[in-house]
Coordinates of C-alpha atoms in Angstrom, one line a residue:
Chain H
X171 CA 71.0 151.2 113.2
X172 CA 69.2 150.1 110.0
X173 CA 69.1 145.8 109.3
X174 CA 70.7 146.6 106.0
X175 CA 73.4 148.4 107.9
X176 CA 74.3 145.9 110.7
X177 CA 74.5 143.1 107.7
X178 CA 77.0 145.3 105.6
X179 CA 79.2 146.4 109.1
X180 CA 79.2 142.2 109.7
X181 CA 80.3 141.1 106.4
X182 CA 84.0 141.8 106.9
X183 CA 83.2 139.8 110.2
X184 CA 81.8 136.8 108.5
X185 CA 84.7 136.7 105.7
X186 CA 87.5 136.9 108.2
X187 CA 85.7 133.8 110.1
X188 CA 85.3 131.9 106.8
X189 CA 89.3 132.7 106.7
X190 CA 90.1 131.3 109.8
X191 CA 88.4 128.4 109.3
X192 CA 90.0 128.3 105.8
X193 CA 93.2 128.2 107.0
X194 CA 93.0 126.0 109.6
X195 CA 92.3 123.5 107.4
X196 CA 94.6 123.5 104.9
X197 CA 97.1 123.8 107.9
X198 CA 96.0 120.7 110.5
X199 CA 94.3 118.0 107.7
X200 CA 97.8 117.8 106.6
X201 CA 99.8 118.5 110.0
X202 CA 97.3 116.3 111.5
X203 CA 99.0 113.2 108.6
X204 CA 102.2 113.9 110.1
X205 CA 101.5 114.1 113.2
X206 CA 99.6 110.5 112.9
X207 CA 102.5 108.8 111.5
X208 CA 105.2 110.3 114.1
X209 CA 102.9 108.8 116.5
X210 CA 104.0 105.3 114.8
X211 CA 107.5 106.5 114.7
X212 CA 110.0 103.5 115.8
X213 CA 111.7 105.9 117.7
X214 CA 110.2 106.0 121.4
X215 CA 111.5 109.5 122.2
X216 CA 109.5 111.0 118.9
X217 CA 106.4 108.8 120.1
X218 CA 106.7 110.2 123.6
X219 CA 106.9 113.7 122.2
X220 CA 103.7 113.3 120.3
X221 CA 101.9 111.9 123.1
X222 CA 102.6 114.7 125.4
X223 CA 101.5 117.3 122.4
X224 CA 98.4 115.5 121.9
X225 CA 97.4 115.1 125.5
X226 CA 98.3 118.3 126.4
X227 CA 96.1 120.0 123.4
X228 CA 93.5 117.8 123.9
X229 CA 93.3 118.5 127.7
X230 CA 93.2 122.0 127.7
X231 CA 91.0 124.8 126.8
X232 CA 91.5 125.9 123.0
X233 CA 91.2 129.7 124.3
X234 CA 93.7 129.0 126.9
X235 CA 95.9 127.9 124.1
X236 CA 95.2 131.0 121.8
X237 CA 96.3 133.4 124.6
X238 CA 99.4 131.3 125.2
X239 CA 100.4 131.6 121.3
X240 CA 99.3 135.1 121.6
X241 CA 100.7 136.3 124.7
X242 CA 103.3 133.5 125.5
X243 CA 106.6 134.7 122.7
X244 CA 106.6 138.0 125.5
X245 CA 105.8 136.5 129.1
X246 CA 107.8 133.7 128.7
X247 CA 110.4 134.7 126.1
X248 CA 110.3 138.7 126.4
X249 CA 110.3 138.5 122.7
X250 CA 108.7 141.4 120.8
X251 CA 107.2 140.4 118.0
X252 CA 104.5 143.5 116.3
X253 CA 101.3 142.5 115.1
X254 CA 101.5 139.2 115.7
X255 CA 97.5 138.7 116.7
X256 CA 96.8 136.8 113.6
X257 CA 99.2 134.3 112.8
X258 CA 99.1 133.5 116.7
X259 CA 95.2 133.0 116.3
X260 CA 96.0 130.4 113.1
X261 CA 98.8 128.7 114.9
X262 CA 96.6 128.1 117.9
X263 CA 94.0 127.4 115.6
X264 CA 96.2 124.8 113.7
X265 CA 98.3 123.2 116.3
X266 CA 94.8 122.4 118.4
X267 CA 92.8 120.8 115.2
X268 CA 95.8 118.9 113.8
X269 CA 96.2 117.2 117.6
X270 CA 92.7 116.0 117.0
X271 CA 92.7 114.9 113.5
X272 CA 95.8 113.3 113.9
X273 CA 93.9 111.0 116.3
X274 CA 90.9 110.0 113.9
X275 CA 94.1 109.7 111.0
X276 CA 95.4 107.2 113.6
X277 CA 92.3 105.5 114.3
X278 CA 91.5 105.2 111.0
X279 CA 95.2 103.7 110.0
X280 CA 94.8 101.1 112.7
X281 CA 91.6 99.8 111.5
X282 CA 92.8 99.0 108.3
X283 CA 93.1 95.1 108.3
X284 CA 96.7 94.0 108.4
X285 CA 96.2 91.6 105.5
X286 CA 95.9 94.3 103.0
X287 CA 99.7 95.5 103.8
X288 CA 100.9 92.0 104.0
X289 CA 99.4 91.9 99.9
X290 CA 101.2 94.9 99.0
X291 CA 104.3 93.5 100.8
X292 CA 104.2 90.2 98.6
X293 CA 103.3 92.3 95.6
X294 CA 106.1 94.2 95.7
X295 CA 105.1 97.8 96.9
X296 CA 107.0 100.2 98.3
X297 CA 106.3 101.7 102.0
X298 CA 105.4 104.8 100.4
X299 CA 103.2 103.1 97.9
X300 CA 101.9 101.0 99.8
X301 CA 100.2 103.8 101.9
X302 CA 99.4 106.1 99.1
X303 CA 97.8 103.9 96.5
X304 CA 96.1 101.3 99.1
X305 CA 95.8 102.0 103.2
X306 CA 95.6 105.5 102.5
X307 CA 92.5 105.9 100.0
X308 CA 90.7 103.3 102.5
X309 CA 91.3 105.1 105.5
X310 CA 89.6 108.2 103.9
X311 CA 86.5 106.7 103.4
X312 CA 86.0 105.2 107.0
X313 CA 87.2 108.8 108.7
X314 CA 85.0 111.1 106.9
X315 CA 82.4 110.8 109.0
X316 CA 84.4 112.4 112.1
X317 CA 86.3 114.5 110.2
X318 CA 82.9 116.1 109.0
X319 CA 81.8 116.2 113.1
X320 CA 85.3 117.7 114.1
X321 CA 85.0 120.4 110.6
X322 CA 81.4 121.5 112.1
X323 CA 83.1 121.9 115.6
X324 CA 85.6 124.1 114.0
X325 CA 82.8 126.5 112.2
X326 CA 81.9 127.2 115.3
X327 CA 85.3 127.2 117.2
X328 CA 86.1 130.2 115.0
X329 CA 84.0 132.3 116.8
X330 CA 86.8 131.5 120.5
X331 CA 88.8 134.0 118.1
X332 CA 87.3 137.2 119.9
X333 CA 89.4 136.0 123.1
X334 CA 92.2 138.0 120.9
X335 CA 89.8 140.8 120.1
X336 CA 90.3 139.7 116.4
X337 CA 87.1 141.2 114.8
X338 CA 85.4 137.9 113.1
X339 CA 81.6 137.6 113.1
X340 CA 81.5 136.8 116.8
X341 CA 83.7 139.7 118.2
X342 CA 82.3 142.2 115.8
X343 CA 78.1 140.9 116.9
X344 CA 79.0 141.5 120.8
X345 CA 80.3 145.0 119.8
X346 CA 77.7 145.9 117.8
X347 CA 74.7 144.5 120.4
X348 CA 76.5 146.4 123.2
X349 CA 76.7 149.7 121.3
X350 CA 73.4 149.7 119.4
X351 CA 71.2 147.4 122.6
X352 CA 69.9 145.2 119.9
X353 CA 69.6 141.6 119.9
X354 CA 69.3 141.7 115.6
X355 CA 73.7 141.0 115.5
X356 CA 73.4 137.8 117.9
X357 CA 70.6 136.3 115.3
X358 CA 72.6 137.3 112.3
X359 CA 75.7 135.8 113.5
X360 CA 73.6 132.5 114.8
X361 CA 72.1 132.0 111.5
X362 CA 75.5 132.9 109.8
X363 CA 76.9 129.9 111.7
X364 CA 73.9 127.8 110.7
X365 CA 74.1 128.3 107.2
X366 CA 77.9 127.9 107.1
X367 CA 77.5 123.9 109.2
X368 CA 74.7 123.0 106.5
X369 CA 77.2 123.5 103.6
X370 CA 79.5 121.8 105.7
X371 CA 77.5 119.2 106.2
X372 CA 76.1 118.9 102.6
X373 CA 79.4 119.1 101.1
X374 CA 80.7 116.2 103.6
X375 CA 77.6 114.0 102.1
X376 CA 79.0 114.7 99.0
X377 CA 82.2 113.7 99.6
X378 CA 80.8 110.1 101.6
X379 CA 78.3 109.5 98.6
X380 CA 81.1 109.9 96.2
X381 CA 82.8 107.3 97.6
X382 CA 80.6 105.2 98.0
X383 CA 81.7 102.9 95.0
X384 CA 82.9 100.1 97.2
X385 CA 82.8 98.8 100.9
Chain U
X139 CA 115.3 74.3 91.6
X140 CA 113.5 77.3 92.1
X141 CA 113.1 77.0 95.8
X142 CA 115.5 75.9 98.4
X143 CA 114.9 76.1 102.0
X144 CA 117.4 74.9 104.2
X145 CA 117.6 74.1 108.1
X146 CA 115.2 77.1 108.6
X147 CA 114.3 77.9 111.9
X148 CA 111.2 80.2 113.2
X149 CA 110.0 81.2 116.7
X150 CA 107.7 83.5 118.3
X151 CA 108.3 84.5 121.7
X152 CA 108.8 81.0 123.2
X153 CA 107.1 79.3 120.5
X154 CA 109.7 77.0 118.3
X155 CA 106.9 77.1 115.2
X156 CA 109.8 76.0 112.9
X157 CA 112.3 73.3 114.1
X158 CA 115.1 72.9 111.2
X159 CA 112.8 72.7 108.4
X160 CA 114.3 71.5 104.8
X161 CA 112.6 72.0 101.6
X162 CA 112.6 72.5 98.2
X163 CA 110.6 72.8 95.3
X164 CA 111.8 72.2 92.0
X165 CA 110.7 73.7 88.5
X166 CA 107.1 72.9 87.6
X167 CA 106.3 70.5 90.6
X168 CA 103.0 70.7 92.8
X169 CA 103.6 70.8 96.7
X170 CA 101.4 70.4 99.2
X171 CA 101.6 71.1 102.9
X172 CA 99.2 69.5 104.9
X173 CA 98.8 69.0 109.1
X174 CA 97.0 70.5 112.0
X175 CA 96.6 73.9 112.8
X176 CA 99.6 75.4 114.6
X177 CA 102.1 73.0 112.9
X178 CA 104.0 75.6 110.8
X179 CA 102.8 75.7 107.9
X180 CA 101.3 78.7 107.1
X181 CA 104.4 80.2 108.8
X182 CA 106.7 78.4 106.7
X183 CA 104.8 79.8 103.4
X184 CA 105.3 83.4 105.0
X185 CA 108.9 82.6 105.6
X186 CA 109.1 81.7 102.0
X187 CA 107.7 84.8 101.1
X188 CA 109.2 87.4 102.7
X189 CA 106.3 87.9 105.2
X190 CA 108.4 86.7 108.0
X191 CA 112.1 86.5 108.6
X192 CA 113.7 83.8 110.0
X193 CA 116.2 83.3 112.9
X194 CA 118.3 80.9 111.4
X195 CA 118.6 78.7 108.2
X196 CA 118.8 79.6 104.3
X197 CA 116.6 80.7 101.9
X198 CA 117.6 80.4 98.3
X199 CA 115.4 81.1 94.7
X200 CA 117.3 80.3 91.4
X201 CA 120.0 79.3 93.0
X202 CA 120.4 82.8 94.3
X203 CA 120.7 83.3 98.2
X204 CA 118.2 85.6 99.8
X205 CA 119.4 84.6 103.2
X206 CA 121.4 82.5 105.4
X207 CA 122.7 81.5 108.2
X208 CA 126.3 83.6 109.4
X209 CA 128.9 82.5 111.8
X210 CA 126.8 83.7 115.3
X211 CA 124.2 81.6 114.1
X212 CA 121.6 84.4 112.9
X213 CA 120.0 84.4 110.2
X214 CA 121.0 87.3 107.6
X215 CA 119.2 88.8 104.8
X216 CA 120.1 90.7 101.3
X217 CA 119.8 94.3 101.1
X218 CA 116.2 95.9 100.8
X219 CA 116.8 96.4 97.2
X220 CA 118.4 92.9 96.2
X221 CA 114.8 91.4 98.4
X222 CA 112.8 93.2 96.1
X223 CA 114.3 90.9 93.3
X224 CA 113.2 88.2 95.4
X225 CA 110.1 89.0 96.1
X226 CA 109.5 89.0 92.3
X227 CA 110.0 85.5 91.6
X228 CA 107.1 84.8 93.9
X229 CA 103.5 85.2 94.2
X230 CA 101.5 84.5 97.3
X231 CA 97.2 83.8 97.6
X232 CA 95.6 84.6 101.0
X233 CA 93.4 83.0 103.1
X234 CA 91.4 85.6 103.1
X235 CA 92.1 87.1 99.4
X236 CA 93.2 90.3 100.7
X237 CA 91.8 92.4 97.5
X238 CA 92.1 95.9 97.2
X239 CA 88.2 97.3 98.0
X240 CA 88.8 100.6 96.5
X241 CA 90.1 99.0 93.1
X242 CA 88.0 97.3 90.4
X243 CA 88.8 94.2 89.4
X244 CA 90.8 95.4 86.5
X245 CA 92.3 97.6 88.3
X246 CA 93.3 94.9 91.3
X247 CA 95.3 93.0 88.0
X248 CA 97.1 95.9 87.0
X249 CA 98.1 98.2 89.6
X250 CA 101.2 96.4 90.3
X251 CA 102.6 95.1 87.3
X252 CA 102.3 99.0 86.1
X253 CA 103.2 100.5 89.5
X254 CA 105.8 98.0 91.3
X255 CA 107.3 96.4 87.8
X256 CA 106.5 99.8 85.4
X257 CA 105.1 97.2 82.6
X258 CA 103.2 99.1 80.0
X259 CA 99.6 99.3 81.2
X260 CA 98.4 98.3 77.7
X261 CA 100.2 95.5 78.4
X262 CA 99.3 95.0 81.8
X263 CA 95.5 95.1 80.8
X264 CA 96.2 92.4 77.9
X265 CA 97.6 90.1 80.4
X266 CA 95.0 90.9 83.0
X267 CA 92.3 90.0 80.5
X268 CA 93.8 86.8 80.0
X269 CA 94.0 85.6 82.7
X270 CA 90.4 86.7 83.9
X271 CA 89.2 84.9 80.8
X272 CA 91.4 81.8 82.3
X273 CA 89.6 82.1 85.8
X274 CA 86.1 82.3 83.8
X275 CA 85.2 86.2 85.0
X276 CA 86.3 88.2 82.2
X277 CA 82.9 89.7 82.7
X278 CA 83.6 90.9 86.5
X279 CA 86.1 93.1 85.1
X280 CA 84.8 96.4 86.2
X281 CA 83.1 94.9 89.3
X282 CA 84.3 95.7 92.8
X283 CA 85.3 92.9 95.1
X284 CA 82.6 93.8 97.5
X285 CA 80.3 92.7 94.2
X286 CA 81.9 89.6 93.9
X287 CA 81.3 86.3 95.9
X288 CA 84.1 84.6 97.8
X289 CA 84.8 82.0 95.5
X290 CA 85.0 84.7 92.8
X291 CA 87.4 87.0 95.1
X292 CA 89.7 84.4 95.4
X293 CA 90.3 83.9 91.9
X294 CA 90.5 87.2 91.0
X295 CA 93.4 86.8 93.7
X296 CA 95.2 83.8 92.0
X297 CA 94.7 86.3 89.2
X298 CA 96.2 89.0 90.5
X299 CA 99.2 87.0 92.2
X300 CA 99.9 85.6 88.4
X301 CA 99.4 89.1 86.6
X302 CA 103.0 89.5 88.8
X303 CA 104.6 86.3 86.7
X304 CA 105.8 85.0 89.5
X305 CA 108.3 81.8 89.2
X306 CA 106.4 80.4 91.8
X307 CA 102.7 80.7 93.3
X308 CA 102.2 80.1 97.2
X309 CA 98.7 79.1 98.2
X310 CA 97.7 80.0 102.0
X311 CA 94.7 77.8 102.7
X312 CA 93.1 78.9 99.7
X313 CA 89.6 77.5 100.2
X314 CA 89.5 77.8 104.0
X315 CA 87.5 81.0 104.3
X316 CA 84.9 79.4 101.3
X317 CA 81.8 77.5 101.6
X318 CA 81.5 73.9 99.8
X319 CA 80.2 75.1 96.8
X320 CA 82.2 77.6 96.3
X321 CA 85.7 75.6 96.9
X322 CA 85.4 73.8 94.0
X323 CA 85.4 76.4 91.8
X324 CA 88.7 77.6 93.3
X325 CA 90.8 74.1 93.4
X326 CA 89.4 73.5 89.5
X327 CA 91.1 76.5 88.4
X328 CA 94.3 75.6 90.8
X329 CA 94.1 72.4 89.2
X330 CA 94.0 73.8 85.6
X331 CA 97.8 75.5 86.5
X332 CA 98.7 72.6 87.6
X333 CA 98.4 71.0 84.1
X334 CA 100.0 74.0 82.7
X335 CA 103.1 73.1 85.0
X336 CA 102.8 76.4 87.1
X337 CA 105.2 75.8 90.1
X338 CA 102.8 75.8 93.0
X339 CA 102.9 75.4 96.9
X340 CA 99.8 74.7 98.7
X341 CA 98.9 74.7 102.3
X342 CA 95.8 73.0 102.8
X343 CA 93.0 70.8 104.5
X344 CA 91.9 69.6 101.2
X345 CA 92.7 66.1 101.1
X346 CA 91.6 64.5 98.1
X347 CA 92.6 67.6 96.2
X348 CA 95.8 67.3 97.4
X349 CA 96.2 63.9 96.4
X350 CA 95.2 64.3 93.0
X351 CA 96.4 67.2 92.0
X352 CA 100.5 67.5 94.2
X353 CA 103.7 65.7 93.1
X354 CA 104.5 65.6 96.5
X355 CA 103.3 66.2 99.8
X356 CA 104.5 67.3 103.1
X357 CA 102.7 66.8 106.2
X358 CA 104.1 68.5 109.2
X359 CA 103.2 68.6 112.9
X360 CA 104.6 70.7 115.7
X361 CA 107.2 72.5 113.6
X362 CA 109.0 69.8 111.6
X363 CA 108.1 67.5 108.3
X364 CA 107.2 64.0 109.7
X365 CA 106.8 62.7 107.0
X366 CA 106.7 63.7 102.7
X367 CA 106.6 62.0 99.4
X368 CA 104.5 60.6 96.9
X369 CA 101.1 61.7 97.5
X370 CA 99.8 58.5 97.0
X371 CA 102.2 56.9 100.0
X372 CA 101.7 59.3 102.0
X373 CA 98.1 59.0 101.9
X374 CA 97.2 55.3 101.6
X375 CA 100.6 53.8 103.2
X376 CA 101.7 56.8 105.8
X377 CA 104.5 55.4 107.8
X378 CA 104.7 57.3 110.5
X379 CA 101.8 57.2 113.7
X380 CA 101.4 60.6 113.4
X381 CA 100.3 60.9 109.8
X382 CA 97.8 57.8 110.3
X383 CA 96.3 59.5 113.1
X384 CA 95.9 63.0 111.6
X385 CA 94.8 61.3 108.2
X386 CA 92.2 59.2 110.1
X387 CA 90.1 62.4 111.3
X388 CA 89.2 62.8 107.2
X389 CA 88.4 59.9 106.8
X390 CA 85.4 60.5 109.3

């Protein structure tokens, strides 16, 4: 099989990898938010809840989790559901990344000195206010930098989709190595991650420099 | 009177850190609150403000009762909504300034008069302006507060406090977190609103500020006022032990 050819037979690959990532970020940076603020809830049974989702999540294996989403609705619930390999991989993907941003929300919520709610208090601001126009803006800025390390984990977490033989840039380079007995798709799909993590990374930078303003 | 605080009582955990405390602060007069550390009377500003609540007592602005004491002995509170009202008559200036780092100074002035009281924000930044000009850094405008030294920081707080136009302006140790030099800029300009007859409480460790500038002073120890008045009896004729001892350590 030609270079040229391998690269074109990929591309799908790489696009449907760029889309899982995609997704799972416009699902857990905001799921991750709520999740955060349950976990501050003045209700101890909603607390407790979170905590077990969190610890659980964080103390297994992601792949473990995808087959479970994948496989679980029929072992456990003999439900029969069709296609239902992607939106299983997403909600795995999700559910897993918002349990870990919802910790470095958290952290960053918590660091926030408790004198600048105590101004909004006296000034008059709402609850909702007060988190949206002043913790909330602060917190951003002093999470960004491990939101960019768990974003780059993710690039590359995309690739644990092949456990559900979904045919991303990862799945599709072990097929075509094994069929062809080339090397030439592990490199592509190395460099493809690579290239994907710089961005990442330079656009992150971006992000930090921009705000940069004030300390 | 603008103020009225009656019997109030505060504790944490098994700390009594306010033991039946009256006071009141009438239209235009300059308090100040002065004892050791752990007396009360930062707590008793935070009480006044709405930082704290209190377990028993009454708290009354304009006349109006924000809360008070019901027939179990607790303290009880106005709604959410009527507390906002409250909360509008009064301003309150941190320790440690408590500026917003993401906002400009401008921005700092405004956000809350346009936000919280929906003013006009042409009006707002009129205002604003003013009152930077008052504090002498109508220049620092567009400056962040990380920009800005201490002394600076905590005027653009009084500023932002009074941009509210409150009925009455609460000062938490206002020059404690600020190096010599730097105090006196604050206390001239709390000095200045005190000849414009701005109703002010202070809690602070500045004595001969105090002294010139209050109508009255409180000093307090171990939760309770031992002893208030004039400034100039309480300071050069105290009457009780306590106040001569705790006045004597400034005189070092």
């Amino acid at each position: 099989m030609e270079f040229s050819t391998m690269l074109s037979t990929m591309a799908p690959g790489m696009l449907r990898s760029v889309g899982i990532f995609t997704l799972t970020l416009l699902g857990a940076l905001p799921l991750g938010m709520i999740v955060a603020l349950l976990k501050k809830s003045r209700f101890v049974v909603v607390r407790a809840i979170i905590g077990a989702y969190i610890s659980i999540i964080r103390g297994t294996p992601l792949m473990l989790q995808l087959l479970v989403w994948y496989f679980g609705p029929f072992y456990l619930f003999q439900m029969n559901i069709g296609d239902w390999r992607f939106p299983a991989l997403i909600l795995g993907f999700v559910v897993n990344y918002a349990a870990y941003f919802a910790e470095i929300y958290r952290g960053g919520i918590e660091s926030i000195p408790v004198g600048q709610y105590e101004a909004a208090e006296v000034l008059g601001y709402s609850r909702a206010q007060t988190f949206m126009r002043i913790i909330l803006p602060q917190v951003i800025k002093r999470i960004l930098p491990a939101i960019t390390n768990e974003v780059i984990t993710l690039v590359k977490d995309t690739s644990l989709a092949f456990t559900l033989a979904y045919s991303e840039i990862f799945s599709l380079a072990k097929q075509i190595s094994a069929s062809q007995t080339s090397f030439t798709p592990f490199v592509i799909a190395g460099v493809f991650y690579f290239v994907a993590n710089y961005v990442v990374a330079f656009v992150m930078s971006r992000i930090e420099k921009a705000l940069d303003y004030y300390k | 009177m603008i103020l009225e605080m009656n019997n109030i009582r505060k504790h944490f955990d098994d700390m009594e850190v306010l033991k039946d405390i009256s006071f009141s602060v009438d239209s235009g007069e300059v308090v100040s609150i002065i004892g050791p550390s752990g007396s009360g009377k930062s707590t008793l500003l935070r009480c006044a403000t709405f930082l704290e609540t209190i377990d028993g007592g009454e708290i009354k602005y304009m006349g109006k009762t924000a809360a008070h004491t019901n027939d179990s002995g607790n303290a009880v509170y106005v709604s959410q909504q009527e507390l906002h009202v409250f909360r509008n008559y009064c301003g309150l200036v941190f320790q440690h300034f408590n500026l917003c780092p993401h906002y400009s100074v401008l921005k700092n002035l405004i956000d809350a008069p346009v936000h919280v009281q929906h003013r006009s924000k042409d009006e707002a930044i009129d205002t604003a302006m003013e009152l930077l000009q008052k504090m002498g850094i109508a220049d620092r405008a567009d400056a962040y507060p990380y920009q800005l030294s201490g002394g600076q920081q905590q005027r653009v707080a009084i500023a932002r406090a009074l941009a509210m136009k409150p009925d009455i302006l609460f000062f938490d140790e206002p020059t404690s977190a600020l190096d010599p030099e730097l105090t006196g800029e604050v206390l001239k300009v709390i000095r200045q609103l005190a000849e414009e007859k701005m109703t002010m409480v202070v809690v602070t460790h500045e004595m001969p500020f105090a002294k010139a500038v209050s109508n009255r002073v409180l000093f307090m120890d171990g939760g309770v006022v031992v002893e208030q008045g004039d400034p100039h009896d309480v300071f050069d004729n105290p009457q009780e032990e306590r106040t001569k001892q705790f006045l004597r350590v400034f005189e070092r």
